[in-house]
PDB file of C-alpha atoms in Angstrom:
ATOM      1  CA  MET A 810      29.705  85.719 -32.524  1.00  0.00           C
ATOM      2  CA  THR A 811      32.533  83.351 -31.574  1.00  0.00           C
ATOM      3  CA  GLU A 812      35.860  83.106 -33.421  1.00  0.00           C
ATOM      4  CA  ILE A 813      37.804  79.844 -33.366  1.00  0.00           C
ATOM      5  CA  ILE A 814      40.386  77.988 -35.406  1.00  0.00           C
ATOM      6  CA  ALA A 815      38.959  75.031 -37.308  1.00  0.00           C
ATOM      7  CA  ALA A 816      41.297  72.284 -38.472  1.00  0.00           C
ATOM      8  CA  ASP A 817      40.749  69.189 -40.596  1.00  0.00           C
ATOM      9  CA  ILE A 818      43.638  66.732 -40.256  1.00  0.00           C
ATOM     10  CA  GLY A 819      43.623  63.888 -42.762  1.00  0.00           C
ATOM     11  CA  GLY A 820      46.153  61.289 -43.768  1.00  0.00           C
ATOM     12  CA  THR A 821      47.396  63.430 -46.659  1.00  0.00           C
ATOM     13  CA  ASN A 822      46.532  67.076 -45.952  1.00  0.00           C
ATOM     14  CA  ALA A 823      46.032  69.308 -42.921  1.00  0.00           C
ATOM     15  CA  ARG A 824      43.677  72.254 -43.432  1.00  0.00           C
ATOM     16  CA  PHE A 825      43.264  75.247 -41.136  1.00  0.00           C
ATOM     17  CA  ALA A 826      41.015  78.315 -41.158  1.00  0.00           C
ATOM     18  CA  ARG A 827      39.625  80.926 -38.827  1.00  0.00           C
ATOM     19  CA  ALA A 828      35.902  80.364 -38.364  1.00  0.00           C
ATOM     20  CA  THR A 829      33.182  82.612 -36.998  1.00  0.00           C
ATOM     21  CA  LEU A 830      30.130  80.954 -35.423  1.00  0.00           C
ATOM     22  CA  ASP A 831      26.791  82.750 -35.363  1.00  0.00           C
ATOM     23  CA  GLU A 832      24.224  82.389 -32.567  1.00  0.00           C
ATOM     24  CA  ARG A 833      22.927  79.140 -34.128  1.00  0.00           C
ATOM     25  CA  GLY A 834      26.422  77.674 -34.360  1.00  0.00           C
ATOM     26  CA  VAL A 835      26.557  77.919 -38.166  1.00  0.00           C
ATOM     27  CA  PRO A 836      30.151  78.709 -39.188  1.00  0.00           C
ATOM     28  CA  THR A 837      31.618  81.111 -41.712  1.00  0.00           C
ATOM     29  CA  LEU A 838      35.135  80.152 -42.790  1.00  0.00           C
ATOM     30  CA  GLY A 839      37.974  82.567 -43.440  1.00  0.00           C
ATOM     31  CA  THR A 840      41.024  81.913 -45.617  1.00  0.00           C
ATOM     32  CA  VAL A 841      41.793  78.189 -45.835  1.00  0.00           C
ATOM     33  CA  ARG A 842      45.426  77.111 -45.611  1.00  0.00           C
ATOM     34  CA  LYS A 843      46.500  73.610 -46.643  1.00  0.00           C
ATOM     35  CA  TYR A 844      49.661  71.735 -45.647  1.00  0.00           C
ATOM     36  CA  LYS A 845      51.060  68.311 -46.558  1.00  0.00           C
ATOM     37  CA  VAL A 846      51.053  66.114 -43.447  1.00  0.00           C
ATOM     38  CA  GLU A 847      54.180  64.241 -44.555  1.00  0.00           C
ATOM     39  CA  GLU A 848      56.178  67.498 -44.601  1.00  0.00           C
ATOM     40  CA  TYR A 849      55.738  68.112 -40.848  1.00  0.00           C
ATOM     41  CA  SER A 850      56.915  66.042 -37.919  1.00  0.00           C
ATOM     42  CA  SER A 851      53.857  66.728 -35.768  1.00  0.00           C
ATOM     43  CA  LEU A 852      50.614  68.654 -35.450  1.00  0.00           C
ATOM     44  CA  GLU A 853      52.412  71.218 -33.293  1.00  0.00           C
ATOM     45  CA  ALA A 854      54.939  71.896 -36.075  1.00  0.00           C
ATOM     46  CA  CYS A 855      52.177  72.259 -38.648  1.00  0.00           C
ATOM     47  CA  TRP A 856      50.137  74.513 -36.322  1.00  0.00           C
ATOM     48  CA  THR A 857      53.208  76.756 -35.900  1.00  0.00           C
ATOM     49  CA  ALA A 858      53.560  77.034 -39.678  1.00  0.00           C
ATOM     50  CA  PHE A 859      49.890  78.028 -39.940  1.00  0.00           C
ATOM     51  CA  ALA A 860      50.245  80.667 -37.198  1.00  0.00           C
ATOM     52  CA  GLU A 861      53.303  82.128 -38.916  1.00  0.00           C
ATOM     53  CA  ASP A 862      51.516  82.258 -42.282  1.00  0.00           C
ATOM     54  CA  GLU A 863      48.591  84.053 -40.656  1.00  0.00           C
ATOM     55  CA  LYS A 864      50.918  86.675 -39.155  1.00  0.00           C
ATOM     56  CA  LYS A 865      52.712  87.163 -42.479  1.00  0.00           C
ATOM     57  CA  ASP A 866      49.370  88.046 -44.052  1.00  0.00           C
ATOM     58  CA  GLY A 867      48.526  90.497 -41.273  1.00  0.00           C
ATOM     59  CA  ALA A 868      45.829  88.356 -39.647  1.00  0.00           C
ATOM     60  CA  GLY A 869      47.303  88.783 -36.166  1.00  0.00           C
ATOM     61  CA  ASP A 870      47.275  86.367 -33.240  1.00  0.00           C
ATOM     62  CA  LEU A 871      45.164  83.238 -33.392  1.00  0.00           C
ATOM     63  CA  PRO A 872      41.952  82.877 -31.331  1.00  0.00           C
ATOM     64  CA  ASP A 873      42.338  80.862 -28.128  1.00  0.00           C
ATOM     65  CA  CYS A 874      39.753  78.221 -29.059  1.00  0.00           C
ATOM     66  CA  ALA A 875      40.057  75.440 -31.618  1.00  0.00           C
ATOM     67  CA  SER A 876      38.011  72.583 -33.017  1.00  0.00           C
ATOM     68  CA  ILE A 877      40.029  69.897 -34.756  1.00  0.00           C
ATOM     69  CA  ALA A 878      38.846  66.941 -36.844  1.00  0.00           C
ATOM     70  CA  PHE A 879      41.163  63.932 -37.083  1.00  0.00           C
ATOM     71  CA  ALA A 880      41.114  60.993 -39.485  1.00  0.00           C
ATOM     72  CA  THR A 881      40.976  58.403 -36.707  1.00  0.00           C
ATOM     73  CA  ALA A 882      38.931  57.316 -33.707  1.00  0.00           C
ATOM     74  CA  ILE A 883      38.651  59.912 -30.928  1.00  0.00           C
ATOM     75  CA  GLY A 884      38.314  59.246 -27.205  1.00  0.00           C
ATOM     76  CA  ARG A 885      41.706  57.817 -26.327  1.00  0.00           C
ATOM     77  CA  ASP A 886      44.425  59.595 -24.363  1.00  0.00           C
ATOM     78  CA  VAL A 887      46.892  59.089 -27.214  1.00  0.00           C
ATOM     79  CA  ILE A 888      45.525  59.548 -30.739  1.00  0.00           C
ATOM     80  CA  LYS A 889      47.385  57.915 -33.637  1.00  0.00           C
ATOM     81  CA  LEU A 890      46.266  59.002 -37.078  1.00  0.00           C
ATOM     82  CA  THR A 891      45.155  56.029 -39.162  1.00  0.00           C
ATOM     83  CA  ASN A 892      47.078  56.983 -42.296  1.00  0.00           C
ATOM     84  CA  SER A 893      50.017  59.092 -41.028  1.00  0.00           C
ATOM     85  CA  ASN A 894      52.721  59.045 -38.365  1.00  0.00           C
ATOM     86  CA  TRP A 895      51.395  61.931 -36.272  1.00  0.00           C
ATOM     87  CA  VAL A 896      50.631  61.133 -32.630  1.00  0.00           C
ATOM     88  CA  ILE A 897      48.436  63.496 -30.577  1.00  0.00           C
ATOM     89  CA  ARG A 898      48.226  63.531 -26.780  1.00  0.00           C
ATOM     90  CA  ALA A 899      44.705  64.702 -26.058  1.00  0.00           C
ATOM     91  CA  ASP A 900      45.320  65.810 -22.459  1.00  0.00           C
ATOM     92  CA  THR A 901      48.160  68.188 -23.386  1.00  0.00           C
ATOM     93  CA  LEU A 902      47.103  69.258 -26.884  1.00  0.00           C
ATOM     94  CA  ALA A 903      45.611  72.620 -25.878  1.00  0.00           C
ATOM     95  CA  GLU A 904      48.811  73.562 -24.092  1.00  0.00           C
ATOM     96  CA  ASP A 905      50.988  72.173 -26.913  1.00  0.00           C
ATOM     97  CA  ILE A 906      49.360  74.383 -29.556  1.00  0.00           C
ATOM     98  CA  GLY A 907      48.773  77.362 -27.248  1.00  0.00           C
ATOM     99  CA  VAL A 908      44.989  77.567 -26.937  1.00  0.00           C
ATOM    100  CA  ARG A 909      42.620  77.693 -23.969  1.00  0.00           C
ATOM    101  CA  THR A 910      39.981  75.283 -25.294  1.00  0.00           C
ATOM    102  CA  VAL A 911      40.202  72.572 -27.922  1.00  0.00           C
ATOM    103  CA  ARG A 912      37.426  70.303 -29.185  1.00  0.00           C
ATOM    104  CA  LEU A 913      38.401  67.034 -30.895  1.00  0.00           C
ATOM    105  CA  VAL A 914      36.192  65.170 -33.352  1.00  0.00           C
ATOM    106  CA  ASN A 915      36.555  62.332 -35.821  1.00  0.00           C
ATOM    107  CA  ASP A 916      36.890  63.581 -39.410  1.00  0.00           C
ATOM    108  CA  PHE A 917      33.625  62.089 -40.615  1.00  0.00           C
ATOM    109  CA  GLU A 918      31.918  63.044 -37.385  1.00  0.00           C
ATOM    110  CA  ALA A 919      32.787  66.584 -38.501  1.00  0.00           C
ATOM    111  CA  VAL A 920      31.400  65.906 -41.983  1.00  0.00           C
ATOM    112  CA  ALA A 921      28.152  64.701 -40.398  1.00  0.00           C
ATOM    113  CA  PHE A 922      27.928  67.908 -38.345  1.00  0.00           C
ATOM    114  CA  ALA A 923      28.355  69.812 -41.601  1.00  0.00           C
ATOM    115  CA  VAL A 924      25.646  67.787 -43.340  1.00  0.00           C
ATOM    116  CA  SER A 925      23.225  68.514 -40.497  1.00  0.00           C
ATOM    117  CA  ARG A 926      23.696  72.251 -41.149  1.00  0.00           C
ATOM    118  CA  LEU A 927      23.986  72.449 -44.933  1.00  0.00           C
ATOM    119  CA  PRO A 928      21.061  74.020 -46.814  1.00  0.00           C
ATOM    120  CA  PRO A 929      19.058  71.823 -49.243  1.00  0.00           C
ATOM    121  CA  GLU A 930      20.794  73.288 -52.297  1.00  0.00           C
ATOM    122  CA  ASN A 931      24.073  71.812 -51.006  1.00  0.00           C
ATOM    123  CA  LEU A 932      22.518  68.326 -50.755  1.00  0.00           C
ATOM    124  CA  PRO A 933      21.279  67.425 -54.263  1.00  0.00           C
ATOM    125  CA  LEU A 934      19.492  64.104 -54.702  1.00  0.00           C
ATOM    126  CA  LEU A 935      21.351  61.408 -56.651  1.00  0.00           C
ATOM    127  CA  PHE A 936      19.045  58.393 -56.211  1.00  0.00           C
ATOM    128  CA  GLY A 937      15.866  57.340 -54.424  1.00  0.00           C
ATOM    129  CA  GLU A 938      12.856  59.334 -53.294  1.00  0.00           C
ATOM    130  CA  ASP A 939      13.179  63.079 -52.804  1.00  0.00           C
ATOM    131  CA  ARG A 940      12.157  63.389 -49.171  1.00  0.00           C
ATOM    132  CA  PRO A 941      13.700  65.250 -46.210  1.00  0.00           C
ATOM    133  CA  PHE A 942      15.838  63.738 -43.489  1.00  0.00           C
ATOM    134  CA  PRO A 943      13.739  61.697 -41.054  1.00  0.00           C
ATOM    135  CA  TYR A 944      12.106  63.193 -37.978  1.00  0.00           C
ATOM    136  CA  ASP A 945      13.221  60.033 -36.172  1.00  0.00           C
ATOM    137  CA  GLY A 946      15.831  57.676 -37.590  1.00  0.00           C
ATOM    138  CA  GLY A 947      19.364  57.359 -38.863  1.00  0.00           C
ATOM    139  CA  VAL A 948      21.142  58.924 -41.842  1.00  0.00           C
ATOM    140  CA  THR A 949      24.426  57.416 -43.041  1.00  0.00           C
ATOM    141  CA  VAL A 950      27.185  59.874 -43.969  1.00  0.00           C
ATOM    142  CA  MET A 951      30.148  58.375 -45.825  1.00  0.00           C
ATOM    143  CA  GLY A 952      32.774  58.996 -48.443  1.00  0.00           C
ATOM    144  CA  PRO A 953      36.104  57.760 -49.797  1.00  0.00           C
ATOM    145  CA  GLY A 954      39.303  59.733 -49.350  1.00  0.00           C
ATOM    146  CA  THR A 955      42.658  58.557 -48.026  1.00  0.00           C
ATOM    147  CA  GLY A 956      40.468  55.968 -46.250  1.00  0.00           C
ATOM    148  CA  LEU A 957      36.710  55.446 -46.069  1.00  0.00           C
ATOM    149  CA  GLY A 958      34.975  57.790 -43.641  1.00  0.00           C
ATOM    150  CA  VAL A 959      31.658  56.802 -42.070  1.00  0.00           C
ATOM    151  CA  ALA A 960      29.422  58.544 -39.527  1.00  0.00           C
ATOM    152  CA  MET A 961      25.743  58.569 -38.635  1.00  0.00           C
ATOM    153  CA  ILE A 962      23.244  61.313 -37.860  1.00  0.00           C
ATOM    154  CA  ALA A 963      20.583  59.978 -35.491  1.00  0.00           C
ATOM    155  CA  TYR A 964      17.494  62.190 -35.622  1.00  0.00           C
ATOM    156  CA  ASP A 965      15.361  62.251 -32.469  1.00  0.00           C
ATOM    157  CA  ASN A 966      12.220  64.396 -32.619  1.00  0.00           C
ATOM    158  CA  GLY A 967      13.823  66.278 -35.472  1.00  0.00           C
ATOM    159  CA  HIS A 968      17.049  67.031 -33.590  1.00  0.00           C
ATOM    160  CA  PRO A 969      20.282  65.652 -35.090  1.00  0.00           C
ATOM    161  CA  HIS A 970      22.699  63.709 -32.908  1.00  0.00           C
ATOM    162  CA  VAL A 971      25.990  62.935 -34.631  1.00  0.00           C
ATOM    163  CA  VAL A 972      27.605  59.562 -33.941  1.00  0.00           C
ATOM    164  CA  ALA A 973      31.211  58.863 -34.963  1.00  0.00           C
ATOM    165  CA  THR A 974      31.916  55.380 -36.332  1.00  0.00           C
ATOM    166  CA  GLU A 975      34.738  53.398 -37.874  1.00  0.00           C
ATOM    167  CA  GLY A 976      32.464  51.730 -40.423  1.00  0.00           C
ATOM    168  CA  GLY A 977      35.145  51.935 -43.096  1.00  0.00           C
ATOM    169  CA  HIS A 978      37.028  49.154 -41.320  1.00  0.00           C
ATOM    170  CA  LEU A 979      34.341  46.493 -41.683  1.00  0.00           C
ATOM    171  CA  ASP A 980      35.280  43.401 -43.698  1.00  0.00           C
ATOM    172  CA  PHE A 981      34.775  43.736 -47.439  1.00  0.00           C
ATOM    173  CA  ALA A 982      32.059  41.377 -48.760  1.00  0.00           C
ATOM    174  CA  PRO A 983      32.375  40.391 -52.449  1.00  0.00           C
ATOM    175  CA  LEU A 984      29.178  39.971 -54.464  1.00  0.00           C
ATOM    176  CA  ASP A 985      30.442  38.194 -57.584  1.00  0.00           C
ATOM    177  CA  HIS A 986      33.350  36.062 -58.779  1.00  0.00           C
ATOM    178  CA  ILE A 987      35.364  39.091 -59.939  1.00  0.00           C
ATOM    179  CA  GLU A 988      35.211  40.661 -56.481  1.00  0.00           C
ATOM    180  CA  GLU A 989      36.090  37.308 -54.936  1.00  0.00           C
ATOM    181  CA  ARG A 990      39.258  37.342 -57.028  1.00  0.00           C
ATOM    182  CA  ILE A 991      39.965  40.981 -56.140  1.00  0.00           C
ATOM    183  CA  LEU A 992      39.583  40.013 -52.487  1.00  0.00           C
ATOM    184  CA  SER A 993      41.959  37.073 -52.968  1.00  0.00           C
ATOM    185  CA  TYR A 994      44.502  39.373 -54.651  1.00  0.00           C
ATOM    186  CA  LEU A 995      44.368  41.775 -51.691  1.00  0.00           C
ATOM    187  CA  ARG A 996      44.497  39.013 -49.082  1.00  0.00           C
ATOM    188  CA  ASP A 997      47.959  38.148 -50.378  1.00  0.00           C
ATOM    189  CA  LYS A 998      48.957  41.663 -49.319  1.00  0.00           C
ATOM    190  CA  PHE A 999      46.899  42.371 -46.193  1.00  0.00           C
ATOM    191  CA  LEU A1000      45.325  39.098 -44.892  1.00  0.00           C
ATOM    192  CA  ARG A1001      42.314  41.038 -43.581  1.00  0.00           C
ATOM    193  CA  VAL A1002      40.723  43.217 -46.249  1.00  0.00           C
ATOM    194  CA  SER A1003      38.537  46.032 -44.941  1.00  0.00           C
ATOM    195  CA  THR A1004      36.071  47.949 -47.075  1.00  0.00           C
ATOM    196  CA  GLU A1005      38.392  50.966 -47.197  1.00  0.00           C
ATOM    197  CA  ARG A1006      41.096  48.915 -48.919  1.00  0.00           C
ATOM    198  CA  ILE A1007      38.779  48.978 -51.933  1.00  0.00           C
ATOM    199  CA  VAL A1008      36.415  51.945 -51.435  1.00  0.00           C
ATOM    200  CA  SER A1009      38.975  54.731 -50.960  1.00  0.00           C
ATOM    201  CA  GLY A1010      41.334  56.862 -53.005  1.00  0.00           C
ATOM    202  CA  PRO A1011      44.096  54.201 -53.008  1.00  0.00           C
ATOM    203  CA  GLY A1012      41.431  51.520 -53.511  1.00  0.00           C
ATOM    204  CA  LEU A1013      40.997  52.378 -57.188  1.00  0.00           C
ATOM    205  CA  ASN A1014      44.622  51.456 -57.804  1.00  0.00           C
ATOM    206  CA  TYR A1015      44.192  48.137 -56.004  1.00  0.00           C
ATOM    207  CA  ILE A1016      41.170  47.350 -58.162  1.00  0.00           C
ATOM    208  CA  TYR A1017      43.035  48.436 -61.304  1.00  0.00           C
ATOM    209  CA  LYS A1018      46.029  46.203 -60.553  1.00  0.00           C
ATOM    210  CA  ALA A1019      43.852  43.305 -59.426  1.00  0.00           C
ATOM    211  CA  LEU A1020      41.785  43.389 -62.632  1.00  0.00           C
ATOM    212  CA  GLY A1021      44.998  43.424 -64.659  1.00  0.00           C
ATOM    213  CA  THR A1022      46.309  40.401 -62.763  1.00  0.00           C
ATOM    214  CA  ILE A1023      43.002  38.547 -63.026  1.00  0.00           C
ATOM    215  CA  GLY A1024      42.739  39.111 -66.783  1.00  0.00           C
ATOM    216  CA  HIS A1025      46.470  38.683 -67.452  1.00  0.00           C
ATOM    217  CA  GLU A1026      46.419  42.121 -69.067  1.00  0.00           C
ATOM    218  CA  ARG A1027      49.290  44.561 -69.281  1.00  0.00           C
ATOM    219  CA  VAL A1028      48.383  47.816 -67.531  1.00  0.00           C
ATOM    220  CA  VAL A1029      50.204  51.123 -67.246  1.00  0.00           C
ATOM    221  CA  LEU A1030      51.200  51.635 -63.607  1.00  0.00           C
ATOM    222  CA  MET A1031      50.173  55.073 -62.344  1.00  0.00           C
ATOM    223  CA  GLU A1032      50.183  56.983 -59.080  1.00  0.00           C
ATOM    224  CA  ASP A1033      46.764  57.455 -57.481  1.00  0.00           C
ATOM    225  CA  PRO A1034      46.106  61.050 -58.681  1.00  0.00           C
ATOM    226  CA  GLU A1035      47.090  60.182 -62.267  1.00  0.00           C
ATOM    227  CA  LEU A1036      44.954  57.047 -62.253  1.00  0.00           C
ATOM    228  CA  TRP A1037      41.896  58.889 -60.917  1.00  0.00           C
ATOM    229  CA  GLN A1038      42.249  61.532 -63.605  1.00  0.00           C
ATOM    230  CA  ALA A1039      42.603  58.910 -66.356  1.00  0.00           C
ATOM    231  CA  ALA A1040      39.572  57.034 -65.033  1.00  0.00           C
ATOM    232  CA  LEU A1041      37.387  60.123 -64.753  1.00  0.00           C
ATOM    233  CA  ASP A1042      38.281  61.666 -68.114  1.00  0.00           C
ATOM    234  CA  GLY A1043      38.147  58.299 -69.922  1.00  0.00           C
ATOM    235  CA  SER A1044      41.642  58.600 -71.402  1.00  0.00           C
ATOM    236  CA  ASP A1045      42.500  55.070 -70.179  1.00  0.00           C
ATOM    237  CA  PRO A1046      39.691  52.553 -70.877  1.00  0.00           C
ATOM    238  CA  PHE A1047      41.081  50.047 -68.378  1.00  0.00           C
ATOM    239  CA  ALA A1048      41.172  52.708 -65.654  1.00  0.00           C
ATOM    240  CA  ARG A1049      37.571  53.525 -66.582  1.00  0.00           C
ATOM    241  CA  ARG A1050      36.678  49.866 -66.138  1.00  0.00           C
ATOM    242  CA  ALA A1051      38.319  49.873 -62.700  1.00  0.00           C
ATOM    243  CA  LEU A1052      36.285  52.966 -61.779  1.00  0.00           C
ATOM    244  CA  GLU A1053      33.050  51.222 -62.751  1.00  0.00           C
ATOM    245  CA  ARG A1054      33.951  48.331 -60.439  1.00  0.00           C
ATOM    246  CA  PHE A1055      34.875  50.866 -57.732  1.00  0.00           C
ATOM    247  CA  CYS A1056      31.406  52.416 -58.002  1.00  0.00           C
ATOM    248  CA  MET A1057      29.764  48.988 -57.746  1.00  0.00           C
ATOM    249  CA  CYS A1058      31.699  48.263 -54.560  1.00  0.00           C
ATOM    250  CA  TYR A1059      30.904  51.749 -53.225  1.00  0.00           C
ATOM    251  CA  GLY A1060      27.204  51.076 -53.760  1.00  0.00           C
ATOM    252  CA  SER A1061      27.376  47.698 -52.007  1.00  0.00           C
ATOM    253  CA  VAL A1062      29.119  49.153 -48.972  1.00  0.00           C
ATOM    254  CA  ALA A1063      26.757  52.149 -48.832  1.00  0.00           C
ATOM    255  CA  GLY A1064      23.759  49.807 -48.852  1.00  0.00           C
ATOM    256  CA  ASP A1065      25.191  47.637 -46.087  1.00  0.00           C
ATOM    257  CA  LEU A1066      25.873  50.672 -43.896  1.00  0.00           C
ATOM    258  CA  ALA A1067      22.423  52.129 -44.566  1.00  0.00           C
ATOM    259  CA  LEU A1068      20.830  48.874 -43.416  1.00  0.00           C
ATOM    260  CA  ALA A1069      22.988  48.880 -40.289  1.00  0.00           C
ATOM    261  CA  HIS A1070      22.085  52.480 -39.425  1.00  0.00           C
ATOM    262  CA  GLY A1071      18.423  52.247 -40.420  1.00  0.00           C
ATOM    263  CA  PRO A1072      17.768  52.940 -44.114  1.00  0.00           C
ATOM    264  CA  HIS A1073      16.259  56.430 -43.951  1.00  0.00           C
ATOM    265  CA  GLY A1074      18.873  58.341 -45.918  1.00  0.00           C
ATOM    266  CA  VAL A1075      22.472  58.361 -47.152  1.00  0.00           C
ATOM    267  CA  VAL A1076      24.743  61.326 -47.826  1.00  0.00           C
ATOM    268  CA  LEU A1077      27.886  60.789 -49.901  1.00  0.00           C
ATOM    269  CA  ALA A1078      30.572  63.333 -49.045  1.00  0.00           C
ATOM    270  CA  GLY A1079      34.143  64.325 -49.738  1.00  0.00           C
ATOM    271  CA  GLY A1080      36.224  65.606 -52.611  1.00  0.00           C
ATOM    272  CA  LEU A1081      36.415  62.322 -54.523  1.00  0.00           C
ATOM    273  CA  THR A1082      32.647  61.863 -54.444  1.00  0.00           C
ATOM    274  CA  GLN A1083      32.130  65.391 -55.736  1.00  0.00           C
ATOM    275  CA  ARG A1084      34.598  64.745 -58.579  1.00  0.00           C
ATOM    276  CA  MET A1085      32.941  61.482 -59.602  1.00  0.00           C
ATOM    277  CA  LYS A1086      29.329  62.558 -59.013  1.00  0.00           C
ATOM    278  CA  ASP A1087      28.316  62.581 -62.690  1.00  0.00           C
ATOM    279  CA  PHE A1088      29.972  59.219 -63.371  1.00  0.00           C
ATOM    280  CA  LEU A1089      28.432  57.762 -60.219  1.00  0.00           C
ATOM    281  CA  THR A1090      24.885  58.365 -61.453  1.00  0.00           C
ATOM    282  CA  GLN A1091      25.610  56.422 -64.665  1.00  0.00           C
ATOM    283  CA  SER A1092      27.441  53.570 -62.943  1.00  0.00           C
ATOM    284  CA  GLY A1093      26.349  50.404 -61.188  1.00  0.00           C
ATOM    285  CA  PHE A1094      26.334  52.162 -57.802  1.00  0.00           C
ATOM    286  CA  HIS A1095      22.570  52.257 -57.295  1.00  0.00           C
ATOM    287  CA  ALA A1096      21.927  48.751 -58.603  1.00  0.00           C
ATOM    288  CA  ARG A1097      24.379  47.443 -56.019  1.00  0.00           C
ATOM    289  CA  PHE A1098      22.970  49.706 -53.290  1.00  0.00           C
ATOM    290  CA  LYS A1099      19.510  48.226 -53.885  1.00  0.00           C
ATOM    291  CA  ALA A1100      20.691  44.610 -54.187  1.00  0.00           C
ATOM    292  CA  LYS A1101      19.793  43.607 -50.630  1.00  0.00           C
ATOM    293  CA  GLY A1102      17.520  40.631 -51.207  1.00  0.00           C
ATOM    294  CA  ARG A1103      14.187  40.952 -49.397  1.00  0.00           C
ATOM    295  CA  PHE A1104      14.892  44.640 -48.724  1.00  0.00           C
ATOM    296  CA  GLU A1105      15.434  45.601 -52.376  1.00  0.00           C
ATOM    297  CA  SER A1106      12.138  47.476 -52.773  1.00  0.00           C
ATOM    298  CA  LEU A1107      12.793  49.442 -49.573  1.00  0.00           C
ATOM    299  CA  MET A1108      16.376  50.265 -50.571  1.00  0.00           C
ATOM    300  CA  ALA A1109      15.191  51.651 -53.913  1.00  0.00           C
ATOM    301  CA  THR A1110      13.303  54.405 -52.070  1.00  0.00           C
ATOM    302  CA  VAL A1111      16.136  55.517 -49.755  1.00  0.00           C
ATOM    303  CA  PRO A1112      17.244  59.080 -50.601  1.00  0.00           C
ATOM    304  CA  ILE A1113      20.929  59.209 -51.531  1.00  0.00           C
ATOM    305  CA  ARG A1114      22.335  62.732 -51.633  1.00  0.00           C
ATOM    306  CA  CYS A1115      25.704  64.283 -52.402  1.00  0.00           C
ATOM    307  CA  ALA A1116      27.117  66.869 -50.001  1.00  0.00           C
ATOM    308  CA  ILE A1117      28.477  69.821 -51.960  1.00  0.00           C
ATOM    309  CA  HIS A1118      30.973  72.016 -50.101  1.00  0.00           C
ATOM    310  CA  ASP A1119      34.572  72.899 -50.956  1.00  0.00           C
ATOM    311  CA  GLU A1120      35.752  72.535 -47.343  1.00  0.00           C
ATOM    312  CA  ILE A1121      33.188  70.303 -45.701  1.00  0.00           C
ATOM    313  CA  GLY A1122      35.643  68.937 -43.111  1.00  0.00           C
ATOM    314  CA  LEU A1123      36.597  72.400 -41.875  1.00  0.00           C
ATOM    315  CA  PHE A1124      32.996  73.593 -41.969  1.00  0.00           C
ATOM    316  CA  GLY A1125      31.962  70.547 -39.922  1.00  0.00           C
ATOM    317  CA  ALA A1126      34.824  70.836 -37.438  1.00  0.00           C
ATOM    318  CA  ALA A1127      33.762  74.425 -36.754  1.00  0.00           C
ATOM    319  CA  ALA A1128      30.087  73.423 -36.495  1.00  0.00           C
ATOM    320  CA  ALA A1129      30.986  70.754 -33.914  1.00  0.00           C
ATOM    321  CA  PHE A1130      32.646  73.221 -31.529  1.00  0.00           C
ATOM    322  CA  ARG A1131      29.555  74.042 -29.437  1.00  0.00           C
ATOM    323  CA  GLU A1132      27.936  70.626 -29.527  1.00  0.00           C
ATOM    324  CA  LYS A1133      29.178  68.996 -26.327  1.00  0.00           C
TER     325      LYS A1133
END
């Protein structure tokens, strides 16, 4: 058994937990501690707060190994988080946080590692044919959060190889005149509109405001959490309408990525997807996923699953520790 610290660093929250890895590398997580990224000047400051909280609760010194998932591309000497001001220097990070070994992974690379180890009961089927992951071929892993995370699991002779991607930053492609007008609305703000401007937590608010502008309708301005709640519980019909459009766009993007990775399977992951799972199955998601012209009949068969885990990023970060 190996004990490490697993961390999942997003644009909004930083999560930490002790993790124990069994002989197969499957992790068991201890107490999860969550911190607001904006309240700390750096990862080192947040790590110190975590270590102090552990000591206060009698957990003792931290293990000297860590595996950390970041919401940005990994592989550069200096890592800048996509949606926060934290800057991480990879070559000095172990020393900066006081560990012997540190493993760095992209946040959705970690989610893909988690998916490759989750039992079937944690991967319920939403759409398509109920068949296992391919013996050879790609599985797309994606989900909206602060941004849009995308990774791929490439199966080779039944063995999963996780590939980190930045697929959430592809250009958004509208499919009807309403989405063309949403795109035009966002181009006034950003010039280049990536898929994660629309298919992400903040994306629902952009859609909501754009639809109000397009229809010359008066809407109640809300912060993202309030808007998501109103859309999901149906208390605001216009927010509900924006959520339906969000799901259509989500389906379009998921279908495009599945085609790019080889359409053998898709896993939708993350807290927002779990919250909207029931609505998703009644929405236009699957119709848009399938709407790929000559490949429509093939796309209808692709298994689309939802990853169910309360701390999938931490679980995946821990699972990634022994992989390379």
